[in-house]
mmCIF file of C-alpha atoms and ligand atoms in Angstrom:
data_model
loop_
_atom_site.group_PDB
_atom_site.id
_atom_site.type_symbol
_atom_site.label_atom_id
_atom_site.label_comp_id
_atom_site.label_asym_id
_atom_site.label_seq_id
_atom_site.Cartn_x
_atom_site.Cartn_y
_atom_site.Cartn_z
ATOM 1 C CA UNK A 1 5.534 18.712 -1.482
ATOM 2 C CA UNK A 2 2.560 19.454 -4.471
ATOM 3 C CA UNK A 3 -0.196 16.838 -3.860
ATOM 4 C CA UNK A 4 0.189 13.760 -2.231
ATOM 5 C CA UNK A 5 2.935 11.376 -1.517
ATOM 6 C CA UNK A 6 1.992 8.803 -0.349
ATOM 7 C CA UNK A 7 4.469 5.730 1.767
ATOM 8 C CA UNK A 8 2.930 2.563 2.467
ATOM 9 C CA UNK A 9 4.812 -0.124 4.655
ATOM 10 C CA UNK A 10 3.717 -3.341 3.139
ATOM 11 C CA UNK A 11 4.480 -5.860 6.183
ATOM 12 C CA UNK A 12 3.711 -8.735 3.980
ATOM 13 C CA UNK A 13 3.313 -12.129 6.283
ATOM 14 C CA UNK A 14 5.770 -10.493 9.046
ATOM 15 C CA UNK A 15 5.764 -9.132 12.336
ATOM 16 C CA UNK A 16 3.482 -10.511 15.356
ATOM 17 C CA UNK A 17 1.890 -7.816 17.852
ATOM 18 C CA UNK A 18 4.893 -7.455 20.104
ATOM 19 C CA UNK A 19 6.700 -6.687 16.991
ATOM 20 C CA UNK A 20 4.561 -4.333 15.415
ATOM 21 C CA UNK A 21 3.750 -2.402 18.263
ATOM 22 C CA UNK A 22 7.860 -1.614 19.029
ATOM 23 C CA UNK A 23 7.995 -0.429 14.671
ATOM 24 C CA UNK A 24 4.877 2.249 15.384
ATOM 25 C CA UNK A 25 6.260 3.271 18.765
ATOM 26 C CA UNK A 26 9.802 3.775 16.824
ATOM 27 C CA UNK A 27 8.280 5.112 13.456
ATOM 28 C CA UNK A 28 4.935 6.992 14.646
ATOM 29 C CA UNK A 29 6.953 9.661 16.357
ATOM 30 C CA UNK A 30 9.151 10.581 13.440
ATOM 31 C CA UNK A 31 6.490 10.918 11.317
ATOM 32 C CA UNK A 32 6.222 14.464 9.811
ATOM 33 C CA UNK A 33 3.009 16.125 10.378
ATOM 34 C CA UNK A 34 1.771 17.257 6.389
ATOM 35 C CA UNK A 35 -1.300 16.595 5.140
ATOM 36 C CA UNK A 36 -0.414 15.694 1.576
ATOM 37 C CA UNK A 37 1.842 13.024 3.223
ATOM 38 C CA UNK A 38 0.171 9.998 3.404
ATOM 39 C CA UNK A 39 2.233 7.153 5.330
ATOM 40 C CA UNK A 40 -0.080 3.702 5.458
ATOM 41 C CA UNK A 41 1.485 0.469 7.305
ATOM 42 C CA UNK A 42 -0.010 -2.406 6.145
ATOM 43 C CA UNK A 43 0.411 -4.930 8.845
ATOM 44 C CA UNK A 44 -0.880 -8.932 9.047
ATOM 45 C CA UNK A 45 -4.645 -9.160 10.307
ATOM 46 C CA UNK A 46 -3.958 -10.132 13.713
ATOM 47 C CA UNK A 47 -1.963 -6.916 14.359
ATOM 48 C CA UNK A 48 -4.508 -4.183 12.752
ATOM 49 C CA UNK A 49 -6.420 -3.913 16.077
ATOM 50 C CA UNK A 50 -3.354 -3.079 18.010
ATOM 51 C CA UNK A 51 -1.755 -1.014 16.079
ATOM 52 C CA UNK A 52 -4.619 0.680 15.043
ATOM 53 C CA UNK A 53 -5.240 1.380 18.856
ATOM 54 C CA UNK A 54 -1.536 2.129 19.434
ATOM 55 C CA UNK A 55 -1.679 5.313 16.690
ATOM 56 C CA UNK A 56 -4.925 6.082 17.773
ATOM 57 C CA UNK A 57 -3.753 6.774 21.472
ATOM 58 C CA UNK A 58 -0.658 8.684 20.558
ATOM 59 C CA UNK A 59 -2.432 10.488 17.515
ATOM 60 C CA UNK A 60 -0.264 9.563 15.337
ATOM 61 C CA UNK A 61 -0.597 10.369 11.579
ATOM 62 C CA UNK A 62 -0.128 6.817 10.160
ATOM 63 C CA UNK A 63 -2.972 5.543 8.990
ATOM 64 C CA UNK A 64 -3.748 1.759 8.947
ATOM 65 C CA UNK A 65 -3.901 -0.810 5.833
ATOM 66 C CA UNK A 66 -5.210 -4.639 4.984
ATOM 67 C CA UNK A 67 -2.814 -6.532 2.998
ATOM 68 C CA UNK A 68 -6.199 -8.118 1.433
ATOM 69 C CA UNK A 69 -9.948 -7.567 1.946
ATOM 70 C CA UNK A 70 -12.587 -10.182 0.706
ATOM 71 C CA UNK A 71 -14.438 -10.296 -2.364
ATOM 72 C CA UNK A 72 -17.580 -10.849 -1.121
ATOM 73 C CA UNK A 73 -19.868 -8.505 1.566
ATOM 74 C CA UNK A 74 -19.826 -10.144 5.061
ATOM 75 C CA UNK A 75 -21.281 -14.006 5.314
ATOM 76 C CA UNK A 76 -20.343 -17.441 4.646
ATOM 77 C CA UNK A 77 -17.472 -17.103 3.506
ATOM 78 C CA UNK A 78 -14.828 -18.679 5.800
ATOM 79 C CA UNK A 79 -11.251 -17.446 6.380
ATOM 80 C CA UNK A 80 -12.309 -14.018 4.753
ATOM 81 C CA UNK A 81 -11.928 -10.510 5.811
ATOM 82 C CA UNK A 82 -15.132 -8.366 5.077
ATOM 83 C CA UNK A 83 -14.720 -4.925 4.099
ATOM 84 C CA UNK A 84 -17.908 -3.940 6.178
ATOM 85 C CA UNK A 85 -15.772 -5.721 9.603
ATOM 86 C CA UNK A 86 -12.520 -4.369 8.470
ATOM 87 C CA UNK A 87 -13.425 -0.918 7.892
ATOM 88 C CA UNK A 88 -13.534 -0.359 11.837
ATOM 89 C CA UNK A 89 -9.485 -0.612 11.760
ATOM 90 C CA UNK A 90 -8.925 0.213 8.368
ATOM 91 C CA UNK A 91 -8.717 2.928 6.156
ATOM 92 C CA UNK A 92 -7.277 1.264 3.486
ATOM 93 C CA UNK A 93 -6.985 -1.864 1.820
ATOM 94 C CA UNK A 94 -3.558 -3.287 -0.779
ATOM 95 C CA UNK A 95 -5.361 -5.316 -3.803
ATOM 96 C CA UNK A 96 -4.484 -7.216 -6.325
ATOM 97 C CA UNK A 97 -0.414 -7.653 -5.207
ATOM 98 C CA UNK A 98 1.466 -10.168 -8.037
ATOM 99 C CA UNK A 99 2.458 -11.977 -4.315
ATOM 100 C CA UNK A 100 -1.408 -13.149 -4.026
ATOM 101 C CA UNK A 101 -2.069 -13.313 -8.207
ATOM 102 C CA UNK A 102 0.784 -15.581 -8.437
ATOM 103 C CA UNK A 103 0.112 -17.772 -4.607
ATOM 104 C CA UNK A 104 -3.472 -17.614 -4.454
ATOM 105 C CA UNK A 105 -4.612 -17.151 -7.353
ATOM 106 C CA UNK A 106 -5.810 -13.927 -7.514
ATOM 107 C CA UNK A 107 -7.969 -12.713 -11.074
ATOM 108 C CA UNK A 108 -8.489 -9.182 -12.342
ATOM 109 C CA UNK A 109 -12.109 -10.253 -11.393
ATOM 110 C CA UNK A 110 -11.888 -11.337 -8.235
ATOM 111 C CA UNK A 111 -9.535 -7.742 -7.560
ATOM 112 C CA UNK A 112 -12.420 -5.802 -9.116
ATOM 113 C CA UNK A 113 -15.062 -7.530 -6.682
ATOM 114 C CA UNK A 114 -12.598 -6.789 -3.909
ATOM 115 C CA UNK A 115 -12.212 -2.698 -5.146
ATOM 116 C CA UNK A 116 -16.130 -2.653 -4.935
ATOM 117 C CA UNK A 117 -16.592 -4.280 -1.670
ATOM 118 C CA UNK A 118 -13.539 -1.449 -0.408
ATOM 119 C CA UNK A 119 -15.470 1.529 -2.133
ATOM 120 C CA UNK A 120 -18.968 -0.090 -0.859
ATOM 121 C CA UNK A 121 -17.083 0.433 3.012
ATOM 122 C CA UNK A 122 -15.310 3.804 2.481
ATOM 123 C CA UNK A 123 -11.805 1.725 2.204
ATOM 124 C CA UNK A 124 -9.300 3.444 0.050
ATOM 125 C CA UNK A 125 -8.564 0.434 -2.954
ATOM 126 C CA UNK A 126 -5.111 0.302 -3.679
ATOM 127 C CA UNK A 127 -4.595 -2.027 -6.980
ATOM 128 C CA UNK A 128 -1.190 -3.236 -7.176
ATOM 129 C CA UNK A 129 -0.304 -3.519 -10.928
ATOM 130 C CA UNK A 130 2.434 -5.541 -12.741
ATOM 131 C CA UNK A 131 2.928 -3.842 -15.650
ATOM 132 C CA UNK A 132 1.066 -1.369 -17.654
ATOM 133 C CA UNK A 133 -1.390 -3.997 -19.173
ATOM 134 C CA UNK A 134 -3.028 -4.735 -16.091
ATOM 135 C CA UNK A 135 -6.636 -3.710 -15.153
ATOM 136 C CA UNK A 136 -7.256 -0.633 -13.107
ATOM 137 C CA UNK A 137 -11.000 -1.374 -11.823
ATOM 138 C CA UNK A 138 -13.270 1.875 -12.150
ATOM 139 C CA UNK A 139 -13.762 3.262 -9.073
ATOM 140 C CA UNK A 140 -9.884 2.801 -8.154
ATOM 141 C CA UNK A 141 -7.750 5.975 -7.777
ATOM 142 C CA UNK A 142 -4.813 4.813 -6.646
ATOM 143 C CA UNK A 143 -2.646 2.074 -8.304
ATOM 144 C CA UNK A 144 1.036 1.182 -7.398
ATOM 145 C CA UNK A 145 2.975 -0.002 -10.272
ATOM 146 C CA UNK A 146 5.443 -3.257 -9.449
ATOM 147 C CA UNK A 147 7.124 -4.898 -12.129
ATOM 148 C CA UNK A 148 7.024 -8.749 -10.743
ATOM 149 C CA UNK A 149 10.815 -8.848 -11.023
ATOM 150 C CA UNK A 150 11.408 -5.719 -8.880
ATOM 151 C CA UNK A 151 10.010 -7.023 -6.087
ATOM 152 C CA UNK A 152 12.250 -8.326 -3.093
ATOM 153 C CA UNK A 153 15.198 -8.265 -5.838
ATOM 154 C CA UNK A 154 17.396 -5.813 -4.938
ATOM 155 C CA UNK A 155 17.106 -3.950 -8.111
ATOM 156 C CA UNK A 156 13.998 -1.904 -8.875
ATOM 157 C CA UNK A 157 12.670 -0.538 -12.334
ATOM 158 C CA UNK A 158 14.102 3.029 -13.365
ATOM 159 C CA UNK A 159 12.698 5.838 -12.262
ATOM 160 C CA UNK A 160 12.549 7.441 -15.776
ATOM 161 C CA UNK A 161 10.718 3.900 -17.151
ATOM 162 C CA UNK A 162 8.285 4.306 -13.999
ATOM 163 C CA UNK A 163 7.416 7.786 -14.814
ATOM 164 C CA UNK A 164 6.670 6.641 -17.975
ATOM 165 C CA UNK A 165 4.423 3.818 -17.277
ATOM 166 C CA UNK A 166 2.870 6.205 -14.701
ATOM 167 C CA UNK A 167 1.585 8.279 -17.330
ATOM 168 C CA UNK A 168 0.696 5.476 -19.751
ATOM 169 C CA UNK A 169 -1.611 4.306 -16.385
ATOM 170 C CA UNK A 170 -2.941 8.220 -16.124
ATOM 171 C CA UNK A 171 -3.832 8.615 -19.716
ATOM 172 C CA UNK A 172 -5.608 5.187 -19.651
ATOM 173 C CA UNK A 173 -7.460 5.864 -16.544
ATOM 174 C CA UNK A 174 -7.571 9.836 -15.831
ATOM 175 C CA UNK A 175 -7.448 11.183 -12.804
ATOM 176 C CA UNK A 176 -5.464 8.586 -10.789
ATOM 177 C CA UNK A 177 -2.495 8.987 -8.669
ATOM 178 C CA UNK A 178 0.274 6.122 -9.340
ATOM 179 C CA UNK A 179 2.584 5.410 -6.884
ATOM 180 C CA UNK A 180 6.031 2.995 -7.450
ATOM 181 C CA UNK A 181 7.152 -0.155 -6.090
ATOM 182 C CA UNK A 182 9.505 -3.050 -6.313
ATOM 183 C CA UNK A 183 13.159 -2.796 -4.178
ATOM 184 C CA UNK A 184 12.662 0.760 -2.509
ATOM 185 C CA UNK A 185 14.398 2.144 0.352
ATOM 186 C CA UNK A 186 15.995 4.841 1.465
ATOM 187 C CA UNK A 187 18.769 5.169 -0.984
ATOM 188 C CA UNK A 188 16.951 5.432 -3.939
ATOM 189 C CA UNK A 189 13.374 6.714 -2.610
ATOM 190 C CA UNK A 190 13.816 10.552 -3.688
ATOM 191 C CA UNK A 191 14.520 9.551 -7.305
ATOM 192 C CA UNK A 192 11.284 7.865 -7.608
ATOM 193 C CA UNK A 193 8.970 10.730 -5.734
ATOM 194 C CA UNK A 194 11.065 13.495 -7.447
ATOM 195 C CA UNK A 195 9.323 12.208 -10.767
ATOM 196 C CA UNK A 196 5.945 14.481 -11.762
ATOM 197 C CA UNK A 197 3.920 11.696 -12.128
ATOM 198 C CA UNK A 198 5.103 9.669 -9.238
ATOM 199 C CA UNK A 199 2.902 10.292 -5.721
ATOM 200 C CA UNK A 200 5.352 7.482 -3.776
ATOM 201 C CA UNK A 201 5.933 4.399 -3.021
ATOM 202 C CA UNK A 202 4.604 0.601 -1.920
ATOM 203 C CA UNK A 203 7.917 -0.432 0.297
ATOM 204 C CA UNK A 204 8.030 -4.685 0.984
ATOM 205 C CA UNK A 205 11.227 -5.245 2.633
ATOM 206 C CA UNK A 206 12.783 -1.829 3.514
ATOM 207 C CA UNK A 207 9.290 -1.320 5.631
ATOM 208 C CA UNK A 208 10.145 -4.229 8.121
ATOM 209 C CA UNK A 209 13.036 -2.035 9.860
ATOM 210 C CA UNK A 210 11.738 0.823 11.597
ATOM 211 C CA UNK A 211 15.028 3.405 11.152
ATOM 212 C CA UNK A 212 15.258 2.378 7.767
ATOM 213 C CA UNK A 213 11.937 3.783 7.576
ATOM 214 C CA UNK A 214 12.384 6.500 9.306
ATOM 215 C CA UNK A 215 15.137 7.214 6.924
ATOM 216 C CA UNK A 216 13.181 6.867 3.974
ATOM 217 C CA UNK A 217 10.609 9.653 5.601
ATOM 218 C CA UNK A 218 13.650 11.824 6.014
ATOM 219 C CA UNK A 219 14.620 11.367 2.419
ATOM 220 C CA UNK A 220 11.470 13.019 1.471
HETATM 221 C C1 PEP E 301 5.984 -5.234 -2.407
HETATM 222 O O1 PEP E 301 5.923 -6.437 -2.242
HETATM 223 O O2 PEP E 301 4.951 -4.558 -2.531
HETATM 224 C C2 PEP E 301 7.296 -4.639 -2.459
HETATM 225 C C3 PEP E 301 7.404 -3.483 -3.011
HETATM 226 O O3 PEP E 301 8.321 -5.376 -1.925
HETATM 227 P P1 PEP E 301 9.864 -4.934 -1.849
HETATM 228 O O4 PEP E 301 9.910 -3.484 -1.440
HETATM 229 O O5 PEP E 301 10.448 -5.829 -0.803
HETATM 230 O O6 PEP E 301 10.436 -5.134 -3.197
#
């Protein structure tokens, strides 16, 4: 494995505690011990204590990420998620996903507030871009390419196109790593990561199961 790959479980709005805890007791164990591989789960809010404790106990190497961080430093500001309070179970935080552009009404600007309040807490940004046009706020160094229609379709983008608009992203931006997403699993995972400018994946639905998981670790 040269440099990173990194594989982030994007739980979406799924799982409660009981649930989450039984996918890291599964999934933590199998987890190959490498340092250039990076596996993130991304569970709902409630669950990030938990599980964070849970991986912690068993030193696990999973590391723990916010679906969503707020905007704005701690405050008034109800219903949001300060980096400065998250950063105590989080070491990384998805931005910018087409899933909250498209519900909630998420703008480049509002992502770009959100990658400065995740840099201002020593949270890892992870912008979540649609297509090749999309802002990559400065500071960010790791962006995960999702065409909208890939996403929970059954039929992700090429790897060849997604190398390409992997290095479209890393000429724009320099020194970035770009990672793929959009209807990955474990049958077609080592044809993304075996591209050179690929360094993994942002997995929705083939996250939620923890052997399928496990078997997309094993693919690597
Ligand atoms: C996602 O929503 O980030 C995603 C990649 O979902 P899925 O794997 O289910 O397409």
């Amino acid at each position: 494995m040269a440099g990173n790959t990194w594989i982030i479980a994007n739980w979406k709005s799924n799982k409660n505690i009981a649930e989450a805890l039984d996918w890291v007791s599964k999934v933590g164990p199998q987890i190959p011990k490498n340092e250039n591989l990076k596996v993130v789960v991304c569970p709902t809010f409630t669950c990030l204590e938990e599980v964070k404790k849970a991986i912690t106990v068993s030193n696990f190497p999973l590391m723990v990420g916010s679906q969503d961080l707020s905007p704005y430093s701690e405050g008034s500001y109800t219903g949001e998620e300060a980096g400065r309070i998250l950063k105590d179970v989080i070491e990384l935080s998805l931005l910018g996903h087409s899933e909250r552009r498209k519900n909630f009404g998420e703008t480049d600007e509002m992502v770009s507030n959100k990658v400065k309040q995740a840099l201002d807490n020593n949270i890892i940004p992870l912008v979540c871009v649609q297509d090749e046009n999309v802002s990559v706020p400065e500071g960010c160094k790791l962006v995960a390419y999702e065409p909208v229609w890939a996403i929970g379709s059954g039929t992700p983008d090429t790897p060849e196109n997604d190398q390409q608009i992997a290095q479209v992203l890393k000429s724009k931006y320099g020194d970035i790593e770009v990672l793929c997403g959009g209807s990955v699993n474990s049958g077609n995972i080592k044809s993304f990561v075996s591209q050179p400018d690929i360094s993994g994946a942002l997995i929705g639905g083939a996250s939620l199961n923890a052997d399928e998981f496990i078997k997309i670790l094993k693919e690597l």
